[in-house]
Coordinates of C-alpha atoms in Angstrom, one line a residue:
M1491 CA 0.0 0.0 0.0
K1492 CA 1.3 3.4 -0.9
A1493 CA 2.1 5.8 2.0
Q1494 CA -0.5 8.3 0.8
H1495 CA -3.3 5.7 0.6
F1496 CA -2.4 4.4 4.0
V1497 CA -2.6 7.8 5.6
V1498 CA -5.9 8.7 3.9
V1499 CA -7.5 5.4 5.1
L1500 CA -6.2 6.0 8.6
L1501 CA -7.7 9.4 8.7
L1502 CA -11.1 8.1 7.4
V1503 CA -11.2 5.3 9.9
S1504 CA -10.3 7.8 12.7
N1505 CA -13.0 10.3 11.5
I1506 CA -10.3 13.0 11.5
T1507 CA -11.0 16.0 9.4
L1508 CA -8.1 18.2 8.3
S1509 CA -7.5 21.1 6.0
S1510 CA -6.1 20.2 2.6
G1511 CA -2.8 22.0 3.3
F1512 CA -2.3 20.2 6.6
L1513 CA -3.3 16.9 5.1
D1514 CA -0.7 17.3 2.3
M1515 CA 2.0 18.1 4.9
F1516 CA 0.9 15.1 7.0
V1517 CA 1.0 12.8 4.0
A1518 CA 4.5 14.0 3.1
A1519 CA 5.8 13.4 6.6
A1520 CA 4.2 9.9 6.6
S1521 CA 5.9 9.1 3.3
V1522 CA 9.3 9.8 4.8
V1523 CA 8.6 7.5 7.7
Y1524 CA 7.1 4.8 5.5
T1525 CA 10.1 4.9 3.1
Y1526 CA 12.5 4.6 6.1
F1527 CA 10.9 1.4 7.3
E1528 CA 10.1 -0.1 4.0
R1529 CA 12.3 -3.1 3.1
D1530 CA 11.5 -2.8 -0.6
D1531 CA 14.8 -4.1 -1.9
L1532 CA 15.5 -7.1 0.3
L1533 CA 14.4 -10.4 -1.3
P1534 CA 13.0 -13.2 0.8
F1535 CA 16.1 -15.4 0.8
D1536 CA 15.9 -18.7 -1.1
S1537 CA 18.8 -21.1 -0.7
K1538 CA 17.6 -23.2 -3.7
R1539 CA 17.5 -20.1 -5.9
L1540 CA 21.1 -19.2 -5.0
E1541 CA 22.1 -22.8 -5.7
A1542 CA 20.5 -22.8 -9.1
D1543 CA 21.9 -19.4 -10.0
L1544 CA 25.5 -20.6 -9.2
R1545 CA 25.0 -23.9 -11.1
E1546 CA 23.6 -22.2 -14.2
N1547 CA 25.7 -19.0 -14.4
F1548 CA 28.9 -19.6 -12.5
F1549 CA 31.3 -21.8 -14.5
G1550 CA 34.4 -23.8 -13.5
Q1551 CA 34.5 -22.8 -9.9
H1552 CA 33.2 -25.8 -8.0
I1553 CA 35.1 -24.9 -4.7
A1554 CA 33.8 -21.3 -4.8
S1555 CA 30.2 -22.4 -5.7
N1556 CA 30.1 -24.9 -2.8
V1557 CA 31.5 -22.5 -0.2
I1558 CA 29.5 -19.5 -1.3
Q1559 CA 26.2 -21.5 -1.4
R1560 CA 26.7 -22.9 2.1
A1561 CA 28.1 -19.8 3.7
V1562 CA 25.6 -17.3 2.3
S1563 CA 22.6 -19.6 2.9
S1564 CA 23.7 -20.3 6.5
F1565 CA 24.2 -16.6 7.2
M1566 CA 21.0 -15.3 5.5
T1567 CA 18.8 -17.9 7.3
D1568 CA 20.3 -17.1 10.7
S1569 CA 18.0 -14.6 12.5
N1570 CA 20.7 -13.7 15.0
P1571 CA 24.2 -14.1 13.6
N1572 CA 27.1 -13.3 16.0
K1573 CA 29.2 -11.5 13.4
P1574 CA 29.0 -10.1 9.8
L1575 CA 29.6 -12.5 6.9
V1576 CA 33.2 -11.8 5.7
L1577 CA 34.2 -13.6 2.4
S1578 CA 37.6 -13.1 0.7
F1579 CA 37.8 -14.2 -3.0
H1580 CA 41.3 -15.0 -4.4
G1581 CA 42.5 -15.8 -7.9
T1582 CA 43.8 -14.4 -11.1
S1583 CA 41.9 -11.8 -13.1
G1584 CA 39.0 -13.2 -15.2
T1585 CA 38.2 -16.2 -13.0
G1586 CA 34.9 -14.9 -11.8
K1587 CA 35.4 -13.0 -8.5
N1588 CA 33.4 -10.0 -9.4
H1589 CA 30.8 -12.2 -11.1
A1590 CA 30.3 -14.2 -7.9
S1591 CA 29.8 -11.1 -5.9
K1592 CA 27.1 -10.0 -8.4
I1593 CA 25.4 -13.4 -8.0
I1594 CA 25.3 -13.0 -4.2
A1595 CA 23.9 -9.5 -4.6
R1596 CA 21.1 -10.5 -6.9
N1597 CA 20.0 -13.3 -4.5
V1598 CA 19.8 -10.9 -1.6
Y1599 CA 18.4 -7.7 -3.2
E1600 CA 15.7 -7.2 -5.8
K1601 CA 17.9 -4.8 -7.8
G1602 CA 21.0 -7.0 -7.3
E1603 CA 24.3 -5.1 -7.7
N1604 CA 22.4 -1.9 -8.5
S1605 CA 20.7 -1.9 -5.1
K1606 CA 21.4 1.2 -3.0
H1607 CA 22.4 -1.2 -0.3
V1608 CA 25.3 -2.6 -2.3
H1609 CA 28.5 -0.5 -1.9
L1610 CA 31.5 -1.1 -4.2
F1611 CA 34.9 0.3 -3.3
I1612 CA 37.8 0.0 -5.8
S1613 CA 41.1 0.6 -4.1
E1614 CA 42.9 2.7 -6.7
H1615 CA 39.7 4.6 -7.7
H1616 CA 38.2 5.4 -4.3
F1617 CA 41.4 5.7 -2.3
P1618 CA 44.0 6.9 -4.8
H1619 CA 46.2 9.1 -2.7
T1620 CA 48.2 7.8 0.2
K1621 CA 48.7 11.3 1.6
N1622 CA 44.9 11.4 2.2
L1623 CA 44.7 8.1 4.1
R1624 CA 43.3 9.7 7.3
L1625 CA 40.6 11.4 5.3
H1626 CA 39.9 8.3 3.3
S1627 CA 39.7 6.2 6.5
A1628 CA 37.3 8.6 8.2
H1629 CA 35.0 8.8 5.1
L1630 CA 35.0 5.0 4.7
K1631 CA 34.1 4.4 8.4
Q1632 CA 31.3 7.0 8.2
Q1633 CA 29.9 5.5 5.0
I1634 CA 29.8 2.0 6.4
H1635 CA 28.3 3.1 9.7
E1636 CA 25.6 5.3 8.1
S1637 CA 24.7 2.5 5.5
V1638 CA 24.2 -0.2 8.2
S1639 CA 22.4 2.2 10.5
R1640 CA 19.9 2.7 7.7
F1641 CA 19.8 -0.9 6.5
P1642 CA 21.3 -3.7 8.6
R1643 CA 21.5 -6.1 5.6
S1644 CA 23.9 -3.8 3.7
M1645 CA 26.7 -5.3 1.5
F1646 CA 30.2 -3.9 1.0
I1647 CA 32.5 -5.1 -1.8
F1648 CA 36.1 -4.2 -1.8
D1649 CA 37.9 -4.8 -5.1
E1650 CA 41.7 -4.8 -5.5
M1651 CA 42.3 -5.6 -1.8
E1652 CA 46.0 -6.4 -2.6
K1653 CA 46.4 -2.7 -3.4
M1654 CA 44.6 -1.3 -0.4
Q1655 CA 46.6 0.4 2.3
P1656 CA 46.7 -1.4 5.7
Q1657 CA 45.4 1.8 7.5
L1658 CA 42.2 1.5 5.3
I1659 CA 41.8 -2.2 6.0
D1660 CA 42.1 -1.5 9.7
A1661 CA 39.5 1.2 9.4
I1662 CA 37.1 -1.6 8.3
K1663 CA 38.2 -4.0 11.1
P1664 CA 35.8 -2.8 13.9
F1665 CA 32.8 -3.6 11.8
L1666 CA 33.9 -7.2 11.2
D1667 CA 34.3 -8.4 14.7
Y1668 CA 32.2 -10.8 16.7
N1669 CA 29.1 -9.1 18.2
A1670 CA 30.3 -5.9 16.5
R1671 CA 28.4 -2.8 17.7
V1672 CA 29.9 0.5 16.8
D1673 CA 28.4 3.7 18.2
G1674 CA 25.2 1.9 19.0
V1675 CA 24.8 0.2 15.6
S1676 CA 25.0 -3.6 15.2
F1677 CA 26.9 -4.9 12.1
R1678 CA 26.1 -8.6 12.6
K1679 CA 23.7 -8.7 9.6
A1680 CA 26.0 -7.0 7.1
I1681 CA 28.0 -8.7 4.3
F1682 CA 31.6 -7.8 3.5
I1683 CA 33.3 -9.3 0.4
F1684 CA 37.0 -8.8 -0.4
L1685 CA 38.3 -9.4 -4.0
S1686 CA 42.0 -10.0 -4.5
N1687 CA 44.4 -11.1 -7.3
A1688 CA 47.2 -11.5 -4.8
D1689 CA 47.1 -15.3 -4.4
G1690 CA 46.5 -16.1 -8.1
N1691 CA 50.0 -17.6 -8.5
V1692 CA 49.6 -19.9 -5.5
I1693 CA 46.2 -21.1 -6.7
T1694 CA 47.5 -21.6 -10.2
G1695 CA 50.5 -23.5 -8.9
V1696 CA 48.4 -25.9 -7.0
T1697 CA 46.1 -26.4 -10.0
L1698 CA 49.1 -27.0 -12.3
D1699 CA 50.6 -29.6 -9.8
F1700 CA 47.4 -31.6 -10.0
W1701 CA 47.3 -31.4 -13.7
R1702 CA 50.9 -32.6 -14.1
K1703 CA 50.0 -35.5 -11.8
G1704 CA 47.1 -36.4 -14.0
I1705 CA 44.5 -35.5 -11.4
H1706 CA 41.3 -33.9 -12.7
R1707 CA 40.8 -30.3 -11.8
E1708 CA 37.4 -31.0 -10.2
K1709 CA 39.2 -33.2 -7.7
I1710 CA 40.7 -30.1 -6.1
W1711 CA 39.1 -29.0 -2.8
M1712 CA 40.0 -26.7 0.0
D1713 CA 42.1 -29.3 1.8
S1714 CA 43.9 -30.3 -1.4
N1715 CA 47.7 -29.8 -1.0
E1716 CA 46.8 -27.6 2.0
L1717 CA 45.3 -25.0 -0.4
E1718 CA 43.5 -23.0 2.2
I1719 CA 46.6 -22.9 4.4
K1720 CA 48.8 -21.8 1.5
I1721 CA 46.3 -19.0 0.6
S1722 CA 46.2 -17.7 4.3
E1723 CA 50.0 -17.8 4.6
N1724 CA 50.5 -16.0 1.3
I1725 CA 48.0 -13.3 2.3
F1726 CA 49.8 -12.8 5.7
N1727 CA 53.3 -12.8 4.2
D1728 CA 52.7 -10.7 1.1
K1729 CA 54.8 -7.7 1.7
K1730 CA 53.1 -5.8 -1.1
G1731 CA 49.6 -6.3 0.2
G1732 CA 47.9 -4.4 3.0
F1733 CA 46.8 -7.6 4.8
L1734 CA 50.4 -8.1 6.0
R1735 CA 50.2 -5.2 8.4
S1736 CA 46.4 -5.4 9.1
S1737 CA 44.9 -7.1 12.2
I1738 CA 42.1 -8.6 10.1
I1739 CA 44.1 -11.8 9.4
D1740 CA 45.7 -12.5 12.7
E1741 CA 42.4 -11.9 14.5
H1742 CA 40.6 -14.4 12.2
L1743 CA 37.9 -12.1 11.1
I1744 CA 37.6 -13.5 7.6
D1745 CA 35.2 -16.3 7.6
H1746 CA 36.2 -17.9 4.3
C1747 CA 39.2 -17.5 2.1
I1748 CA 37.9 -18.9 -1.2
P1749 CA 40.2 -19.8 -4.1
F1750 CA 39.1 -19.2 -7.7
L1751 CA 40.9 -21.7 -10.0
P1752 CA 42.2 -20.9 -13.5
L1753 CA 39.6 -21.7 -16.1
E1754 CA 39.8 -24.3 -18.8
M1755 CA 38.7 -24.0 -22.5
K1756 CA 35.4 -25.6 -21.8
H1757 CA 34.6 -23.0 -19.2
V1758 CA 35.6 -20.2 -21.6
R1759 CA 33.2 -21.7 -24.1
Q1760 CA 30.4 -21.5 -21.6
C1761 CA 31.2 -17.8 -21.1
V1762 CA 31.0 -17.2 -24.8
L1763 CA 27.6 -18.8 -25.0
V1764 CA 26.4 -16.6 -22.2
Q1765 CA 27.7 -13.5 -24.0
M1766 CA 25.8 -14.6 -27.1
A1767 CA 22.6 -14.6 -25.1
H1768 CA 23.4 -11.2 -23.6
L1769 CA 24.0 -9.8 -27.1
N1770 CA 20.8 -11.4 -28.4
I1771 CA 22.8 -13.6 -30.8
T1772 CA 21.5 -17.0 -31.8
Q1773 CA 23.6 -19.6 -30.0
D1774 CA 26.2 -21.0 -32.4
F1775 CA 28.2 -23.8 -30.7
D1776 CA 30.8 -23.9 -33.5
L1777 CA 31.4 -20.2 -33.2
A1778 CA 31.6 -20.6 -29.4
D1779 CA 34.3 -23.2 -29.9
Q1780 CA 36.2 -21.0 -32.3
V1781 CA 36.2 -18.0 -30.0
A1782 CA 37.2 -20.1 -27.0
R1783 CA 40.1 -21.7 -29.0
D1784 CA 41.4 -18.3 -30.0
M1785 CA 41.8 -17.1 -26.4
P1786 CA 45.3 -17.4 -24.9
Y1787 CA 46.2 -20.4 -22.7
F1788 CA 49.0 -21.8 -20.6
P1789 CA 51.3 -23.8 -20.4
K1790 CA 52.1 -22.5 -23.9
E1791 CA 52.4 -25.9 -25.6
E1792 CA 49.6 -27.8 -23.8
R1793 CA 47.1 -24.8 -23.7
V1794 CA 45.3 -26.1 -20.6
F1795 CA 44.3 -23.0 -18.6
A1796 CA 43.0 -19.7 -19.9
V1797 CA 45.4 -16.8 -19.3
K1798 CA 42.6 -14.2 -19.0
G1799 CA 39.8 -16.5 -17.9
C1800 CA 36.6 -15.1 -19.2
K1801 CA 37.8 -11.6 -19.3
S1802 CA 37.5 -10.0 -22.7
V1803 CA 35.4 -12.8 -24.1
R1804 CA 32.8 -10.4 -25.3
Q1805 CA 35.4 -8.3 -27.1
K1806 CA 36.8 -11.4 -28.8
L1807 CA 33.3 -12.5 -29.8
S1808 CA 32.6 -9.1 -31.4
L1809 CA 35.4 -9.8 -33.9
Y1810 CA 33.4 -12.7 -35.3
I1811 CA 30.0 -11.1 -35.7
D1812 CA 28.6 -8.3 -37.8

């Protein structure tokens, strides 16, 4: 029911008679209150919908799909979580980290990534000058605090975490802790997602080791060759990354460090078919094969894993169509 209709019905039921001018003012005030409490963009969470979305639109990342589905479902169905959900995605460019965050967003909010409750921060774009770190930190803390005070189920995505200054990472830290309450606002229902390319070489190395041993890529799991431990150690010891000097890692505030494996040609082909659908092109499997084959792969001779993942697939496809 619209706020205006609600107020008019209320007045009629209460037999209250007001002048037109006062009624307009009353309706305007009621609209503000109604909008404040209205949860118009939060979807009723459906674990099966998220599972299907990941299965149909997220290719070649069986580890990430499994962890995301279970972690997000458990968090969203918990009426009283003891901390925010904190996910950290790791892998080389083009393996689907941004895409996965968009899938989560569209299963939480009606408008998905375009929701006013989804906040994206790109390190070099939003925090470009190290000399302004104090100002950046203050603004970041204010924005997170105000967003969650208005809407507890807010989502924050931080891209290029490997380039983020440790002072900025520590500015986020108070909001991630157990039973976090900052200046009277609880952050336990918020979602924080970190995206990083920093551990791509570690993840690629493990994947290549399995391939050289003749072990199928889908046999890799979080405990394979101590993959999760290697990722955590690499984050902590990376002298170029802000995590090294941040307290987020050693205080164990990240719930899941999720590896994104290098993609194979069959996965790139799936991405090409999706782009055909987005461009309203009739699906052409032979063309999809050709576009996928023409992307760069490594090792150079065997051409097993895509150098750029699914990044620039649309641009490559455009070369083959009118």
